mmCIF file of C-alpha atoms in Angstrom:
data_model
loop_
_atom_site.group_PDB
_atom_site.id
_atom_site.type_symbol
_atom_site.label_atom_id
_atom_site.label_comp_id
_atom_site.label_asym_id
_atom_site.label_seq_id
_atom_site.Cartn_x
_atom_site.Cartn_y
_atom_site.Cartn_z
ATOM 1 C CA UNK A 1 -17.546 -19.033 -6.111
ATOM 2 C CA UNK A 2 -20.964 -17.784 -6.300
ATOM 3 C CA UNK A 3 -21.391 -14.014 -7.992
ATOM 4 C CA UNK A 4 -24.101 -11.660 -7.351
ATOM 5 C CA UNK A 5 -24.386 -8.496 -9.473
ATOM 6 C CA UNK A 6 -23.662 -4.195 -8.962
ATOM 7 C CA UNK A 7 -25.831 -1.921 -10.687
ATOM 8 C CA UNK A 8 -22.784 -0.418 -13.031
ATOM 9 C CA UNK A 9 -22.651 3.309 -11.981
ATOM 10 C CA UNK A 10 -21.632 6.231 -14.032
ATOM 11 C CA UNK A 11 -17.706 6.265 -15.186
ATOM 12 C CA UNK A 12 -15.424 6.949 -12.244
ATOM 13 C CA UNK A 13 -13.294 10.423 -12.179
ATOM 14 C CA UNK A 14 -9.402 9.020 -13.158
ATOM 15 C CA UNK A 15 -7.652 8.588 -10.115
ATOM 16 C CA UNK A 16 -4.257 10.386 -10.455
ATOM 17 C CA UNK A 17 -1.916 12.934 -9.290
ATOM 18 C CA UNK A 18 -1.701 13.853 -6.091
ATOM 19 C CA UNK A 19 -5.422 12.353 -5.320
ATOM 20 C CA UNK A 20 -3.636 8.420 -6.317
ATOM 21 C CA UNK A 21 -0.953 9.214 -3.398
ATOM 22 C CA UNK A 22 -3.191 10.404 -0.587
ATOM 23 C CA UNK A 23 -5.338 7.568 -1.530
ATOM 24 C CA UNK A 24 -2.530 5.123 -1.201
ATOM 25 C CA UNK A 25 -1.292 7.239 2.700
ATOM 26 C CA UNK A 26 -4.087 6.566 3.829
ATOM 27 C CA UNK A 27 -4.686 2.749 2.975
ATOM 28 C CA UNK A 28 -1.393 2.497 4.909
ATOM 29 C CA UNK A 29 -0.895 5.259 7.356
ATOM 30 C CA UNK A 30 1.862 6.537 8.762
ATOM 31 C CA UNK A 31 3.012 7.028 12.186
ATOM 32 C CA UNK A 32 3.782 10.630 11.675
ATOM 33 C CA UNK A 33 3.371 12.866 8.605
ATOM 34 C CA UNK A 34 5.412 16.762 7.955
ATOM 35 C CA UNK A 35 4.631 18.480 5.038
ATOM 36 C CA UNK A 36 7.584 20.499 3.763
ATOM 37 C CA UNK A 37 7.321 22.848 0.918
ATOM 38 C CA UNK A 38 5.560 20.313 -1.181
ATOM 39 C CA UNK A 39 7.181 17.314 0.498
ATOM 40 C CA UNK A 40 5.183 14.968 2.486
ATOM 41 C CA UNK A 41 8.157 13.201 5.223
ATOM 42 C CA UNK A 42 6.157 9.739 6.534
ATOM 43 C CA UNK A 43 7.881 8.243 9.405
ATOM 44 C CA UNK A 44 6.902 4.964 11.485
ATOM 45 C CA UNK A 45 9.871 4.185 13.224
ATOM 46 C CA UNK A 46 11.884 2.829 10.147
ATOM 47 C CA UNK A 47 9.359 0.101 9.694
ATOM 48 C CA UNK A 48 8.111 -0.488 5.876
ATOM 49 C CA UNK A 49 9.239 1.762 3.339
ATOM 50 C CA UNK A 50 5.416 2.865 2.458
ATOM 51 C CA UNK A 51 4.985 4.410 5.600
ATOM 52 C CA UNK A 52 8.466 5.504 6.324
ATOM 53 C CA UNK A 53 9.916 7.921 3.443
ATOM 54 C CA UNK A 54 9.305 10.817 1.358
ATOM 55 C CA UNK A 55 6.853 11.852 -1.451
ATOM 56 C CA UNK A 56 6.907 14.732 -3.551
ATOM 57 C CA UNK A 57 3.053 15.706 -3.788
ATOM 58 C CA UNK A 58 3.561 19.668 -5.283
ATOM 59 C CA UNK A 59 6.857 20.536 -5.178
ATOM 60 C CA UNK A 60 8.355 23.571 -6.828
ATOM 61 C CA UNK A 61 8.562 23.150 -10.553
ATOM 62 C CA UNK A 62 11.550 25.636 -10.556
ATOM 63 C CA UNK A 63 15.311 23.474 -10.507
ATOM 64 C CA UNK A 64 16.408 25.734 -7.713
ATOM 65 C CA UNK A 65 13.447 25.647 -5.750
ATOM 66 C CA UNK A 66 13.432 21.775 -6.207
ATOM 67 C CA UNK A 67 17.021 21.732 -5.073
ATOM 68 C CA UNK A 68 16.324 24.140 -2.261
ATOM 69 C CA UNK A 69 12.940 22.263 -0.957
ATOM 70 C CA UNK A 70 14.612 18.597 -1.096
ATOM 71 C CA UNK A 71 17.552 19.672 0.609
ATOM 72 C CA UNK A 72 14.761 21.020 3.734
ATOM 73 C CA UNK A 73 13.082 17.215 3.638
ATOM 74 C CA UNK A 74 16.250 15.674 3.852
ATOM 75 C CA UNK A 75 17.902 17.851 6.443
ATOM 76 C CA UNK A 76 15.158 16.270 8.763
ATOM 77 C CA UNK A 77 15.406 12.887 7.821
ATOM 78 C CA UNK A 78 19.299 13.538 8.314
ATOM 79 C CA UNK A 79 18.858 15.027 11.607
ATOM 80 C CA UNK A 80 17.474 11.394 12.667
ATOM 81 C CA UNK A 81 20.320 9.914 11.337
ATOM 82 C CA UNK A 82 18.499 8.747 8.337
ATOM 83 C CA UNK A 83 19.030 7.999 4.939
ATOM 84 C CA UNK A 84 16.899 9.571 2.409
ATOM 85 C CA UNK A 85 14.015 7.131 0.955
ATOM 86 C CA UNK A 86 12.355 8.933 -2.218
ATOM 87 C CA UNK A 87 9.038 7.512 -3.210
ATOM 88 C CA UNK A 88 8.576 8.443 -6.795
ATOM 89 C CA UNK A 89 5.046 7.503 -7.988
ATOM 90 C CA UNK A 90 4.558 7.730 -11.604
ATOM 91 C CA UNK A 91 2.811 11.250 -12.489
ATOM 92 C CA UNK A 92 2.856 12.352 -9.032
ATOM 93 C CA UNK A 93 6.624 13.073 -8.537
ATOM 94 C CA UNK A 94 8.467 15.551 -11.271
ATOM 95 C CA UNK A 95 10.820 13.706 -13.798
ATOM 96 C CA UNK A 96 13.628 16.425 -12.600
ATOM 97 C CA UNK A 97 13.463 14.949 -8.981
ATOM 98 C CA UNK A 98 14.155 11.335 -10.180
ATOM 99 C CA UNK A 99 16.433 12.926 -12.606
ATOM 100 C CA UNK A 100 18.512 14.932 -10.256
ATOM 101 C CA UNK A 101 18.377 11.432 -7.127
ATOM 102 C CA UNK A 102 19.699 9.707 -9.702
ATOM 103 C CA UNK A 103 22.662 11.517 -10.692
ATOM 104 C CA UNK A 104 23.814 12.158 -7.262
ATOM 105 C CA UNK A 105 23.567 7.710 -7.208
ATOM 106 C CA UNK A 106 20.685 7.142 -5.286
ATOM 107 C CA UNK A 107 19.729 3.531 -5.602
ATOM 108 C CA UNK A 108 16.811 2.523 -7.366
ATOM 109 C CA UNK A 109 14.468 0.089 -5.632
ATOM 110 C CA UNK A 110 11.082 -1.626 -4.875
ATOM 111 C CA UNK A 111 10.021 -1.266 -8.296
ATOM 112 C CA UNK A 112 6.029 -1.632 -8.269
ATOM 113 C CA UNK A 113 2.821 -1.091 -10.005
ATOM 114 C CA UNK A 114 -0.439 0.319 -8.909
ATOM 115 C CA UNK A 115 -3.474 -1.498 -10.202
ATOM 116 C CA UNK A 116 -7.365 -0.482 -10.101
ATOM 117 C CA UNK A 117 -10.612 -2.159 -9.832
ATOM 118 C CA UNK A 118 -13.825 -0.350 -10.762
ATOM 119 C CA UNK A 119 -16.364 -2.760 -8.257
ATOM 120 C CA UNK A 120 -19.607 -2.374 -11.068
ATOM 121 C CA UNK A 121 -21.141 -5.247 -12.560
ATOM 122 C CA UNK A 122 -21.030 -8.948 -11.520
ATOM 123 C CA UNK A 123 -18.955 -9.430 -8.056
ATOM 124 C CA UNK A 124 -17.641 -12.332 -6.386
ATOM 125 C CA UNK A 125 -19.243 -13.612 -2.896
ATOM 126 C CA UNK A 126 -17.695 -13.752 0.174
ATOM 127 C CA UNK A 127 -16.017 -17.039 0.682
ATOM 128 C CA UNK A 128 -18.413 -19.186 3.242
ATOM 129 C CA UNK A 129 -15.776 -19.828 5.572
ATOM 130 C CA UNK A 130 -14.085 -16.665 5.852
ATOM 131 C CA UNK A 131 -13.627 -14.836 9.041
ATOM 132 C CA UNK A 132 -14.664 -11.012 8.984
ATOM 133 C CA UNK A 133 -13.753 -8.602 10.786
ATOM 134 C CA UNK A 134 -14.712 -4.747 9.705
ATOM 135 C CA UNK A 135 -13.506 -1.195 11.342
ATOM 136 C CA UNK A 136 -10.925 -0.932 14.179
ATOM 137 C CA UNK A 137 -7.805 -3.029 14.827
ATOM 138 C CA UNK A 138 -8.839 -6.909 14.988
ATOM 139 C CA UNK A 139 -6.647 -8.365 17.798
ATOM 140 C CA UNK A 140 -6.871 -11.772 16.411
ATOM 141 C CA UNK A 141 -6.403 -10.488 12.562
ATOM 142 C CA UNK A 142 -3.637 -9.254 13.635
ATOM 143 C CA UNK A 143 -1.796 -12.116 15.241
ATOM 144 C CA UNK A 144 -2.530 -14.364 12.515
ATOM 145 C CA UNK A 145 -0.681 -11.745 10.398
ATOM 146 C CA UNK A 146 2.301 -11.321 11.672
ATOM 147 C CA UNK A 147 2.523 -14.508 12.118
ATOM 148 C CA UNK A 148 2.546 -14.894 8.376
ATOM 149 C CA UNK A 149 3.853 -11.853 7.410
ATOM 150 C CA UNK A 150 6.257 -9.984 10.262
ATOM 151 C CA UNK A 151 8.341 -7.488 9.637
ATOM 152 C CA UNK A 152 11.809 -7.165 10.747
ATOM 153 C CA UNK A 153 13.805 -3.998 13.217
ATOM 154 C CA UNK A 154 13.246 -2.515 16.222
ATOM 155 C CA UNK A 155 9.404 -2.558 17.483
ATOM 156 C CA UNK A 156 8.771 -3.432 14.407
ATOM 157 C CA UNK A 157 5.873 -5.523 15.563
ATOM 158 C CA UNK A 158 4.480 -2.334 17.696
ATOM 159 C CA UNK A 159 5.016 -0.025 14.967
ATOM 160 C CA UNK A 160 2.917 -2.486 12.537
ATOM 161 C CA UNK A 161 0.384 -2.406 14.560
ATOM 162 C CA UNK A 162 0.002 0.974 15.145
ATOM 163 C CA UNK A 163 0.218 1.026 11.131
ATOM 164 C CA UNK A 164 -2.688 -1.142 10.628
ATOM 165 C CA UNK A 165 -4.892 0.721 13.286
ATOM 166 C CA UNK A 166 -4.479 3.881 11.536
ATOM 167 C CA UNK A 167 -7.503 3.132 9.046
ATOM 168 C CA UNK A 168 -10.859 1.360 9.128
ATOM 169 C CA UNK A 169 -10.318 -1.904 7.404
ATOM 170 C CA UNK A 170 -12.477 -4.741 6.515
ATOM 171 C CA UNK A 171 -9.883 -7.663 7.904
ATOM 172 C CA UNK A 172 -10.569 -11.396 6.453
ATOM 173 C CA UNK A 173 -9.161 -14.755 7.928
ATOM 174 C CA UNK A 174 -10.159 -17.957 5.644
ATOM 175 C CA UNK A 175 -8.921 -21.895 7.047
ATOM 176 C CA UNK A 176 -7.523 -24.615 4.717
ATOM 177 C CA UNK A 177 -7.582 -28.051 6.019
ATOM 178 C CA UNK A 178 -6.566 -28.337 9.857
ATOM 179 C CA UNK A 179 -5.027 -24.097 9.919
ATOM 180 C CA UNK A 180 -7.872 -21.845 11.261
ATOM 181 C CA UNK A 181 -5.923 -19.091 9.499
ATOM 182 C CA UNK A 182 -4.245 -19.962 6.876
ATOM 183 C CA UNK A 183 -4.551 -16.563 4.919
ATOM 184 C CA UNK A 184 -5.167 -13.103 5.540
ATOM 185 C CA UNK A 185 -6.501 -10.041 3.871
ATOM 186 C CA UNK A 186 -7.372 -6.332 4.758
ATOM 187 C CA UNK A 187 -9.171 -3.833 2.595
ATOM 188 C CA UNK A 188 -8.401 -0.297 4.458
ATOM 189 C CA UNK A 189 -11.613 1.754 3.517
ATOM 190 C CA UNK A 190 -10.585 5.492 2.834
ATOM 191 C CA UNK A 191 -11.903 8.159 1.535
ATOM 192 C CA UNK A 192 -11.387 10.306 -1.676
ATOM 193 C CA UNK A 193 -13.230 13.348 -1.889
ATOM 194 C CA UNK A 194 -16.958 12.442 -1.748
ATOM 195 C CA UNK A 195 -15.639 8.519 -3.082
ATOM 196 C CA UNK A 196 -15.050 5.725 -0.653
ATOM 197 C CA UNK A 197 -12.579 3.435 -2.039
ATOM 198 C CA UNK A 198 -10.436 0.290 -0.539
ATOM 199 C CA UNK A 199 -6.970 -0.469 -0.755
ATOM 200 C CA UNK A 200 -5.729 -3.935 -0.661
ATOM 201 C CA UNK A 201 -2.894 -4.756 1.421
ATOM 202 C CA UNK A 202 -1.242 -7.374 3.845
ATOM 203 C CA UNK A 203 -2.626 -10.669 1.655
ATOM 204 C CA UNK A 204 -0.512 -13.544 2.875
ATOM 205 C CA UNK A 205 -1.032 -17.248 3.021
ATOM 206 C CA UNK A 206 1.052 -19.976 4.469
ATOM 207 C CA UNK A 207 4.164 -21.367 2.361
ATOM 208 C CA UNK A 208 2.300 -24.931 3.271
ATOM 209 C CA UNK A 209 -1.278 -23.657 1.688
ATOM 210 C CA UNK A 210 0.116 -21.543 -1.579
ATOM 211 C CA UNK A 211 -1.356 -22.535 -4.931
ATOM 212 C CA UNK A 212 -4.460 -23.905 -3.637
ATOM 213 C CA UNK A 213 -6.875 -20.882 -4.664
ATOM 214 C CA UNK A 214 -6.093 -19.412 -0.934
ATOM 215 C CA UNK A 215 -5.044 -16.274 -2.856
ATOM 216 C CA UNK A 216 -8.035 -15.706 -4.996
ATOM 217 C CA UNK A 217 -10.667 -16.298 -2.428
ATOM 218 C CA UNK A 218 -8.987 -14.078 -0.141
ATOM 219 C CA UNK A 219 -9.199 -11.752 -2.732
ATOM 220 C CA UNK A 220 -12.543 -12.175 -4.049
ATOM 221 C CA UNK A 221 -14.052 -12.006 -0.440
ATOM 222 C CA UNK A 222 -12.167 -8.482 0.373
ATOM 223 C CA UNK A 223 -14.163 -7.351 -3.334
ATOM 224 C CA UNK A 224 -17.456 -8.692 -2.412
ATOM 225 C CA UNK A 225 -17.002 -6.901 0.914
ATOM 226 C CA UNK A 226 -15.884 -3.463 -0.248
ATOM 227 C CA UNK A 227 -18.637 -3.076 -2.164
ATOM 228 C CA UNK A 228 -21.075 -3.871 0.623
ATOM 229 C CA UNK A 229 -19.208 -1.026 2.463
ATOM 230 C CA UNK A 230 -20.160 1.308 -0.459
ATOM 231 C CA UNK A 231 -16.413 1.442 -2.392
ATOM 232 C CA UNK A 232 -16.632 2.163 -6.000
ATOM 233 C CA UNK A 233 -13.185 1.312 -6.665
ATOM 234 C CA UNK A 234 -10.408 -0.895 -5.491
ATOM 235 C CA UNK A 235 -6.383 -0.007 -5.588
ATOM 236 C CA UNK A 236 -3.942 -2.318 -4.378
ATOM 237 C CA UNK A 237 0.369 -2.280 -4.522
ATOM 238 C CA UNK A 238 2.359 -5.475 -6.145
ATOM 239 C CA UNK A 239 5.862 -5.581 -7.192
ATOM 240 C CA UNK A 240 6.835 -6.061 -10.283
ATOM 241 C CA UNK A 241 9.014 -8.813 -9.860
ATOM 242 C CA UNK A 242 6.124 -10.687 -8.411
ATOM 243 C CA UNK A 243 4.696 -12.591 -10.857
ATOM 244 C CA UNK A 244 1.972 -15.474 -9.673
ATOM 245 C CA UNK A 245 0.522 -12.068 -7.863
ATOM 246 C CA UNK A 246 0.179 -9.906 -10.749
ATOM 247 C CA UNK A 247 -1.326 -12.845 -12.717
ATOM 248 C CA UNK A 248 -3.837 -13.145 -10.293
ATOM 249 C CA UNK A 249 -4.940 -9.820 -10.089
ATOM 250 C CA UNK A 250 -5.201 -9.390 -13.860
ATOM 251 C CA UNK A 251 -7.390 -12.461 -13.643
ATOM 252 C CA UNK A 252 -9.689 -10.792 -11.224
ATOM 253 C CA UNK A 253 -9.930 -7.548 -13.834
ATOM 254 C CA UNK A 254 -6.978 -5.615 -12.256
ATOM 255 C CA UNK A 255 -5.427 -2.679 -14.797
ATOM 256 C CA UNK A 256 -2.309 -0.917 -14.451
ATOM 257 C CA UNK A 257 -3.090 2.894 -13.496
ATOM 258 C CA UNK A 258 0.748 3.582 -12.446
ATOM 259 C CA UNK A 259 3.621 2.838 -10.805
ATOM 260 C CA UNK A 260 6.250 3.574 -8.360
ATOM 261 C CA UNK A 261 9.957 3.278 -7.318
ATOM 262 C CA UNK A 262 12.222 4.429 -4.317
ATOM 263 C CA UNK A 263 15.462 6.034 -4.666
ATOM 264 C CA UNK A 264 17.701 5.548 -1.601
ATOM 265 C CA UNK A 265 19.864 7.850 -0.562
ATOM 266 C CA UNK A 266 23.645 7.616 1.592
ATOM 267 C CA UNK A 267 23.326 7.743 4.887
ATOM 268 C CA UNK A 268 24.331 11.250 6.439
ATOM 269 C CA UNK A 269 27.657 9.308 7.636
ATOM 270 C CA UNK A 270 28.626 8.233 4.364
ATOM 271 C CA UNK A 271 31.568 10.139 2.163
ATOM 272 C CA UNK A 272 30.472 12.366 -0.008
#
């Protein structure tokens, strides 16, 4: 694919902390957001565990007043009749919270890594055929992804939407042979402090098109793009178990910066 090249610019401030999770809310908002003593309680309807469950951002360092503010962030999740989901991103959430979910047998689950992409020097193109679509909600983005990607529950398909529509995205379609859209990208462009940065999120392809370079191009486009929108940096989510897709994104220059996991709680019907 043709390249065309980025003045490098001066080294980029680490992203970490608390600044690494906002940056990842709002490449994939929630419905609904409470902030509870340090707590941040996302809720879309159930659908996606990203934007449905429960990050420590600053909670209190003290093991009471950890014990005292999670039991306040789970009494409303309870009050729904949920079960507690614990997002615990590396160096964002305190050791003593995974610590203390774990020894009252929350489950660990969705084990994934969060990679990075400074967008300086030589940059892909944008594929020739690819079909762009930049800010709001694309109607016909969308139905081309969920149809290869939809999510299961209740209004699920609604509450995806309304997901997706919660941040300006740059939204790419590409064909392969006779399937106008055979993959689909977005880049959601947010905004860290004074930086403007994308994240990467809902790539699929069809099962019938994988391992034909859908992936990268996809990919590569969604670079070449953010940078013409002015990002500096690119994040994206894969899990770890997910191995063709972490090879490809250390290909494109990917690093690790972190990590996550969920702990899942009982339900508030379940025995003690």
């Amino acid at each position: 694919m043709p390249r065309h090249s980025r003045d490098s610019s001066p080294s980029l401030r680490p992203l970490a902390g608390a600044r690494l999770a906002e940056a990842l809310i709002a490449g994939w908002r929630p419905m609904q957001r409470l902030d509870v003593d340090g707590f941040a309680l996302l809720r879309s309807r159930g659908i996606t565990r990203r934007a449905h469950s429960i990050l420590a951002l600053d909670p209190p360092t003290s093991p009471d007043g950890l014990a005292s503010a999670l039991e306040r962030v789970e009494a409303l999740a309870a009050a729904a009749g949920e079960r507690p989901t614990h997002r615990i991103i590396e160096g964002v959430a305190p050791s003593a919270l995974d610590e203390l979910l774990a020894a009252r047998g929350d489950e660990a689950v969705g084990h994934s890594e969060i990679l990075e992409l400074p967008l300086t020097g030589t940059l892909p193109r944008p594929h020739p055929a690819a079909v762009i679509a930049t800010g709001g909600l694309d109607e016909e983005w969308f139905e081309a992804a969920w149809r290869l990607a939809p999510r299961e529950g209740p209004q699920a398909r609604e509450t995806l939407r309304d997901i997706l529509a919660g941040t300006p995205a740059i939204q790419v379609r590409l064909p392969a042979g006779d399937v106008a859209d055979a993959a689909v990208g977005r880049a959601a462009l947010v905004t860290a402090g004074k930086e403007t940065l994308v994240v990467l999120n809902m790539i699929a392809a069809d099962p019938a098109h994988r391992r034909r370079g859908l992936g990268r191009a996809l990919s590569s486009t969604l670079l070449a793009l953010a940078a013409v929108q002015g990002a500096r940096r690119v994040l994206l989510e894969v899990e770890s178990d997910n191995t063709p897709a972490r090879t490809l994104y250390r290909d494109l220059g990917f690093r690790r910066i972190g990590g996550y996991h969920y702990r899942v709680g009982r339900t508030p019907q379940d025995p003690s």
